[in-house]
């Protein structure tokens, strides 16, 4: 059964660990994440970007696939299905399709507009028993083309958005989507501390989980981060394993590649990545 992210994140914040959000792109991705979470008894959040939702032919397909898989694979750990970086319209579509959680990314809008739309969505999510993530201070990298230093959120603005009643809050603290550049300055713990102080019990979300050194991840968790998003690292692992399989020329019979066999090494590589992250985030055995 799908659950909202509320209970798992409240427990994570209190227990000083973080729940991983792993972005999914297809059936293999989803299966790899769910099987690993079940095996390790970890709560998990499946992230779906608007692009990935479109690729999978729409949010209703995603809901159907995930719900079917939870049943067929007999998954018993808490699983939330969450829209990642949603537009206001995208959020409404996911509410209708049956997601259990959404993120509204109003970080590029003027703060008044971010507040107004987030407020509206707080109401809608309450009516549908869903969790809501809001964002303050855009996260650098692919998201907005900023390279070298991620943007840092204003703690006062974070408090304003948190007080609207969202479930979890993503605050830019120098984090960047994708691979971190050589000259990255690291996370701004000063910003994180200030945001934490202003927002109290609010579970904080760290985007751009790929490639952040382990000590910085641990410190971020100790300062209130309870959800960490990982996408690129799974993609890199999947691509490398698939490439290796093709280069080794495993289609010995000359019949071309059996798609199920072709996708297997990549699926296994995602499982390994998810396992490593769950170990680092401390969520194993918390389901
Ligand atoms: P990475 O691709 O850097 O892991 O970031 C994922 C993310 O934050 C999705 O919202």
Short mmCIF file of C-alpha atoms and ligand atoms in Angstrom, two decimals:
data_model
loop_
_atom_site.label_atom_id
_atom_site.label_comp_id
_atom_site.label_asym_id
_atom_site.label_seq_id
_atom_site.Cartn_x
_atom_site.Cartn_y
_atom_site.Cartn_z
CA UNK A 1 0.00 0.00 0.00
CA UNK A 2 1.22 3.49 -0.78
CA UNK A 3 1.63 5.78 2.22
CA UNK A 4 2.35 9.48 2.54
CA UNK A 5 5.86 10.55 3.47
CA UNK A 6 4.71 12.15 6.72
CA UNK A 7 5.11 9.36 9.23
CA UNK A 8 8.35 7.99 7.81
CA UNK A 9 9.94 11.45 7.82
CA UNK A 10 8.74 12.38 11.30
CA UNK A 11 10.33 9.18 12.58
CA UNK A 12 13.51 9.81 10.57
CA UNK A 13 13.88 13.34 11.91
CA UNK A 14 13.38 12.16 15.50
CA UNK A 15 15.68 9.16 15.02
CA UNK A 16 18.41 11.17 13.26
CA UNK A 17 18.52 9.24 10.00
CA UNK A 18 17.24 10.05 6.52
CA UNK A 19 14.87 8.31 4.12
CA UNK A 20 16.13 8.10 0.54
CA UNK A 21 14.11 9.37 -2.39
CA UNK A 22 15.20 7.43 -5.46
CA UNK A 23 13.94 8.72 -8.80
CA UNK A 24 12.41 6.12 -11.09
CA UNK A 25 12.35 6.06 -14.89
CA UNK A 26 10.87 2.74 -15.83
CA UNK A 27 9.81 -0.68 -14.57
CA UNK A 28 13.37 -1.91 -13.93
CA UNK A 29 14.23 1.15 -11.84
CA UNK A 30 11.09 0.79 -9.77
CA UNK A 31 11.59 -2.92 -9.21
CA UNK A 32 15.23 -2.41 -8.16
CA UNK A 33 14.34 0.25 -5.58
CA UNK A 34 11.34 -1.62 -4.14
CA UNK A 35 13.14 -4.97 -3.83
CA UNK A 36 16.12 -3.34 -2.11
CA UNK A 37 13.93 -1.43 0.34
CA UNK A 38 12.04 -4.62 1.20
CA UNK A 39 15.21 -6.68 1.60
CA UNK A 40 16.79 -4.08 3.88
CA UNK A 41 13.56 -3.25 5.75
CA UNK A 42 13.89 0.43 4.88
CA UNK A 43 11.14 2.97 4.22
CA UNK A 44 11.53 4.51 0.77
CA UNK A 45 10.26 7.31 -1.46
CA UNK A 46 9.91 6.78 -5.21
CA UNK A 47 10.54 10.11 -6.94
CA UNK A 48 9.00 10.88 -10.33
CA UNK A 49 10.09 13.99 -12.22
CA UNK A 50 7.65 15.56 -14.68
CA UNK A 51 9.90 14.38 -17.52
CA UNK A 52 10.00 10.79 -16.21
CA UNK A 53 6.22 10.86 -15.73
CA UNK A 54 5.81 11.87 -19.36
CA UNK A 55 8.28 9.20 -20.49
CA UNK A 56 6.31 6.53 -18.63
CA UNK A 57 3.26 7.75 -20.60
CA UNK A 58 1.65 9.70 -17.76
CA UNK A 59 1.07 9.70 -14.01
CA UNK A 60 -1.79 7.20 -14.13
CA UNK A 61 0.50 4.61 -15.69
CA UNK A 62 3.04 5.26 -12.94
CA UNK A 63 0.44 4.81 -10.20
CA UNK A 64 -0.85 1.62 -11.84
CA UNK A 65 2.64 0.18 -12.21
CA UNK A 66 3.74 1.02 -8.68
CA UNK A 67 0.56 -0.19 -7.00
CA UNK A 68 0.66 -3.41 -9.03
CA UNK A 69 4.27 -3.98 -8.10
CA UNK A 70 3.68 -3.40 -4.40
CA UNK A 71 1.10 -6.16 -4.51
CA UNK A 72 2.86 -8.62 -6.83
CA UNK A 73 6.24 -8.26 -5.07
CA UNK A 74 4.54 -8.37 -1.65
CA UNK A 75 6.22 -5.18 -0.48
CA UNK A 76 5.50 -4.55 3.19
CA UNK A 77 7.80 -1.57 3.97
CA UNK A 78 6.36 1.98 3.79
CA UNK A 79 6.55 3.34 0.23
CA UNK A 80 5.58 6.86 -0.85
CA UNK A 81 5.06 7.79 -4.51
CA UNK A 82 6.20 11.38 -4.84
CA UNK A 83 6.22 13.97 -7.64
CA UNK A 84 9.69 15.55 -7.84
CA UNK A 85 9.98 19.29 -8.68
CA UNK A 86 6.37 19.62 -9.74
CA UNK A 87 4.78 22.64 -11.35
CA UNK A 88 1.43 23.70 -9.87
CA UNK A 89 -0.40 21.99 -12.77
CA UNK A 90 1.76 18.87 -12.45
CA UNK A 91 0.88 18.68 -8.75
CA UNK A 92 -2.84 18.76 -9.52
CA UNK A 93 -2.41 15.97 -12.09
CA UNK A 94 -0.63 13.77 -9.53
CA UNK A 95 -3.33 14.40 -6.93
CA UNK A 96 -5.86 13.18 -9.46
CA UNK A 97 -3.75 10.22 -10.58
CA UNK A 98 -3.36 8.85 -7.04
CA UNK A 99 0.19 9.77 -5.96
CA UNK A 100 0.65 9.74 -2.18
CA UNK A 101 2.99 12.74 -2.09
CA UNK A 102 3.97 15.76 -4.20
CA UNK A 103 6.64 18.40 -4.34
CA UNK A 104 5.69 21.85 -5.48
CA UNK A 105 8.79 23.67 -6.68
CA UNK A 106 7.97 27.35 -6.46
CA UNK A 107 11.58 28.29 -5.82
CA UNK A 108 11.90 30.13 -9.12
CA UNK A 109 8.78 32.22 -8.49
CA UNK A 110 8.80 35.40 -6.43
CA UNK A 111 8.32 34.45 -2.76
CA UNK A 112 4.74 35.83 -2.62
CA UNK A 113 3.72 33.59 -5.49
CA UNK A 114 5.51 30.58 -3.97
CA UNK A 115 3.63 31.24 -0.70
CA UNK A 116 0.23 31.60 -2.42
CA UNK A 117 0.53 28.43 -4.50
CA UNK A 118 2.03 26.38 -1.66
CA UNK A 119 -0.84 27.50 0.60
CA UNK A 120 -3.37 26.32 -1.97
CA UNK A 121 -1.63 22.94 -2.24
CA UNK A 122 -1.45 22.50 1.56
CA UNK A 123 -5.26 22.61 1.51
CA UNK A 124 -5.58 20.20 -1.41
CA UNK A 125 -3.11 17.71 0.10
CA UNK A 126 -4.96 17.76 3.42
CA UNK A 127 -8.20 16.91 1.62
CA UNK A 128 -6.55 13.98 -0.16
CA UNK A 129 -4.37 12.72 2.69
CA UNK A 130 -1.13 13.43 0.84
CA UNK A 131 2.22 14.81 1.91
CA UNK A 132 3.62 18.00 0.41
CA UNK A 133 7.19 19.16 -0.09
CA UNK A 134 7.91 22.81 -0.79
CA UNK A 135 11.14 24.42 -1.92
CA UNK A 136 12.85 27.65 -1.02
CA UNK A 137 16.04 28.86 -2.71
CA UNK A 138 16.63 27.09 -6.01
CA UNK A 139 18.99 24.14 -6.02
CA UNK A 140 21.87 24.62 -8.42
CA UNK A 141 23.07 22.41 -11.25
CA UNK A 142 20.94 21.18 -14.11
CA UNK A 143 17.88 22.67 -12.48
CA UNK A 144 18.90 26.20 -13.36
CA UNK A 145 22.22 26.01 -15.13
CA UNK A 146 24.21 27.39 -12.19
CA UNK A 147 27.49 25.56 -11.84
CA UNK A 148 30.12 25.90 -9.13
CA UNK A 149 27.99 26.91 -6.18
CA UNK A 150 24.44 26.01 -5.31
CA UNK A 151 22.09 28.71 -4.13
CA UNK A 152 21.38 29.17 -0.41
CA UNK A 153 17.87 29.72 0.93
CA UNK A 154 16.84 32.62 3.14
CA UNK A 155 15.96 31.11 6.56
CA UNK A 156 13.16 33.66 7.08
CA UNK A 157 11.53 32.62 3.81
CA UNK A 158 11.93 28.98 4.86
CA UNK A 159 10.03 29.71 8.05
CA UNK A 160 7.25 31.42 6.11
CA UNK A 161 6.77 28.41 3.84
CA UNK A 162 7.17 25.87 6.68
CA UNK A 163 4.50 27.67 8.72
CA UNK A 164 1.98 27.13 5.92
CA UNK A 165 1.78 23.51 7.03
CA UNK A 166 3.85 21.65 4.44
CA UNK A 167 5.09 18.16 5.36
CA UNK A 168 8.74 18.66 4.43
CA UNK A 169 10.90 21.48 3.17
CA UNK A 170 13.71 21.56 0.60
CA UNK A 171 16.05 24.46 1.28
CA UNK A 172 18.99 25.24 -0.96
CA UNK A 173 22.19 24.92 1.09
CA UNK A 174 24.77 24.98 -1.69
CA UNK A 175 23.64 21.61 -3.07
CA UNK A 176 23.56 20.95 -6.80
CA UNK A 177 21.77 18.41 -9.00
CA UNK A 178 23.99 16.07 -10.99
CA UNK A 179 27.72 15.51 -10.55
CA UNK A 180 29.43 18.14 -8.37
CA UNK A 181 32.04 20.22 -10.18
CA UNK A 182 35.69 20.13 -9.02
CA UNK A 183 35.40 23.62 -7.57
CA UNK A 184 32.24 22.95 -5.52
CA UNK A 185 32.46 24.66 -2.17
CA UNK A 186 30.54 22.01 -0.21
CA UNK A 187 27.28 22.28 1.72
CA UNK A 188 26.61 25.46 3.67
CA UNK A 189 26.08 24.13 7.21
CA UNK A 190 25.69 27.68 8.39
CA UNK A 191 22.57 28.00 6.21
CA UNK A 192 21.33 24.56 7.26
CA UNK A 193 21.70 25.42 10.96
CA UNK A 194 19.86 28.71 10.51
CA UNK A 195 17.03 27.02 8.54
CA UNK A 196 16.79 24.25 11.16
CA UNK A 197 16.53 26.74 13.99
CA UNK A 198 13.77 28.63 12.23
CA UNK A 199 11.75 25.60 11.16
CA UNK A 200 11.94 23.41 14.30
CA UNK A 201 10.56 19.90 13.80
CA UNK A 202 10.07 20.28 10.04
CA UNK A 203 11.86 17.43 8.21
CA UNK A 204 14.34 19.06 5.81
CA UNK A 205 15.10 17.70 2.35
CA UNK A 206 18.50 17.54 0.73
CA UNK A 207 18.38 17.44 -3.06
CA UNK A 208 21.35 16.57 -5.23
CA UNK A 209 22.32 13.51 -3.15
CA UNK A 210 24.70 12.23 -5.84
CA UNK A 211 28.35 12.68 -4.93
CA UNK A 212 28.06 14.53 -1.61
CA UNK A 213 30.89 13.20 0.59
CA UNK A 214 29.72 10.84 3.36
CA UNK A 215 30.86 13.10 6.20
CA UNK A 216 28.80 16.00 4.81
CA UNK A 217 25.74 13.73 4.44
CA UNK A 218 26.08 12.64 8.07
CA UNK A 219 26.50 16.18 9.31
CA UNK A 220 23.45 17.30 7.30
CA UNK A 221 21.37 14.52 8.90
CA UNK A 222 22.57 15.54 12.37
CA UNK A 223 21.31 19.08 11.59
CA UNK A 224 17.77 18.11 10.60
CA UNK A 225 17.86 16.61 7.08
CA UNK A 226 15.42 13.67 7.04
CA UNK A 227 15.01 13.05 3.29
CA UNK A 228 17.78 12.83 0.70
CA UNK A 229 17.15 12.69 -3.05
CA UNK A 230 19.28 10.55 -5.33
CA UNK A 231 18.91 10.38 -9.09
CA UNK A 232 22.10 10.81 -11.13
CA UNK A 233 24.04 8.14 -9.22
CA UNK A 234 21.51 5.46 -10.16
CA UNK A 235 21.60 6.63 -13.79
CA UNK A 236 25.41 6.45 -13.89
CA UNK A 237 25.43 2.99 -12.33
CA UNK A 238 22.74 1.75 -14.73
CA UNK A 239 24.54 3.17 -17.78
CA UNK A 240 27.96 1.78 -16.80
CA UNK A 241 26.62 -1.73 -16.17
CA UNK A 242 24.62 -1.74 -19.41
CA UNK A 243 27.60 -0.47 -21.42
CA UNK A 244 29.85 -3.16 -19.94
CA UNK A 245 27.33 -5.86 -20.80
CA UNK A 246 27.10 -4.69 -24.41
CA UNK A 247 30.86 -4.27 -24.78
CA UNK A 248 31.40 -7.79 -23.52
CA UNK A 249 29.12 -8.87 -26.39
CA UNK A 250 26.82 -11.14 -24.48
CA UNK A 251 24.44 -11.73 -27.41
CA UNK A 252 26.35 -14.86 -28.27
CA UNK A 253 23.66 -16.48 -30.37
CA UNK A 254 23.75 -13.57 -32.78
CA UNK A 255 20.06 -13.01 -32.29
CA UNK A 256 20.50 -9.56 -30.84
CA UNK A 257 19.97 -8.77 -27.21
CA UNK A 258 17.11 -10.19 -25.20
CA UNK A 259 15.79 -6.96 -23.64
CA UNK A 260 15.21 -8.65 -20.30
CA UNK A 261 18.82 -9.84 -20.14
CA UNK A 262 20.13 -6.54 -21.44
CA UNK A 263 18.45 -4.59 -18.64
CA UNK A 264 19.42 -6.98 -15.86
CA UNK A 265 22.99 -5.78 -15.13
CA UNK A 266 21.77 -2.18 -14.92
CA UNK A 267 18.95 -3.19 -12.60
CA UNK A 268 21.42 -4.98 -10.32
CA UNK A 269 23.68 -1.92 -10.37
CA UNK A 270 20.79 0.29 -9.21
CA UNK A 271 20.12 -2.14 -6.35
CA UNK A 272 23.76 -1.81 -5.22
CA UNK A 273 23.59 2.00 -5.36
CA UNK A 274 20.34 2.11 -3.41
CA UNK A 275 21.80 -0.23 -0.79
CA UNK A 276 24.92 1.93 -0.35
CA UNK A 277 22.78 5.03 0.08
CA UNK A 278 20.42 3.41 2.56
CA UNK A 279 23.45 2.34 4.62
CA UNK A 280 24.84 5.88 4.54
CA UNK A 281 21.49 7.49 5.36
CA UNK A 282 20.91 5.07 8.26
CA UNK A 283 17.44 3.95 7.13
CA UNK A 284 18.09 0.18 7.10
CA UNK A 285 15.88 -1.72 9.52
CA UNK A 286 13.69 1.34 10.22
CA UNK A 287 10.60 0.07 8.41
P1 LIG B 1 20.97 14.04 -8.09
O1 LIG B 1 20.61 13.75 -9.50
O2 LIG B 1 22.10 14.97 -7.98
O3 LIG B 1 21.18 12.79 -7.31
O4 LIG B 1 19.74 14.82 -7.43
C1 LIG B 1 18.49 14.23 -7.37
C2 LIG B 1 17.45 15.18 -6.90
O5 LIG B 1 17.69 16.04 -6.09
C3 LIG B 1 16.09 15.02 -7.43
O6 LIG B 1 15.23 16.01 -6.98
#
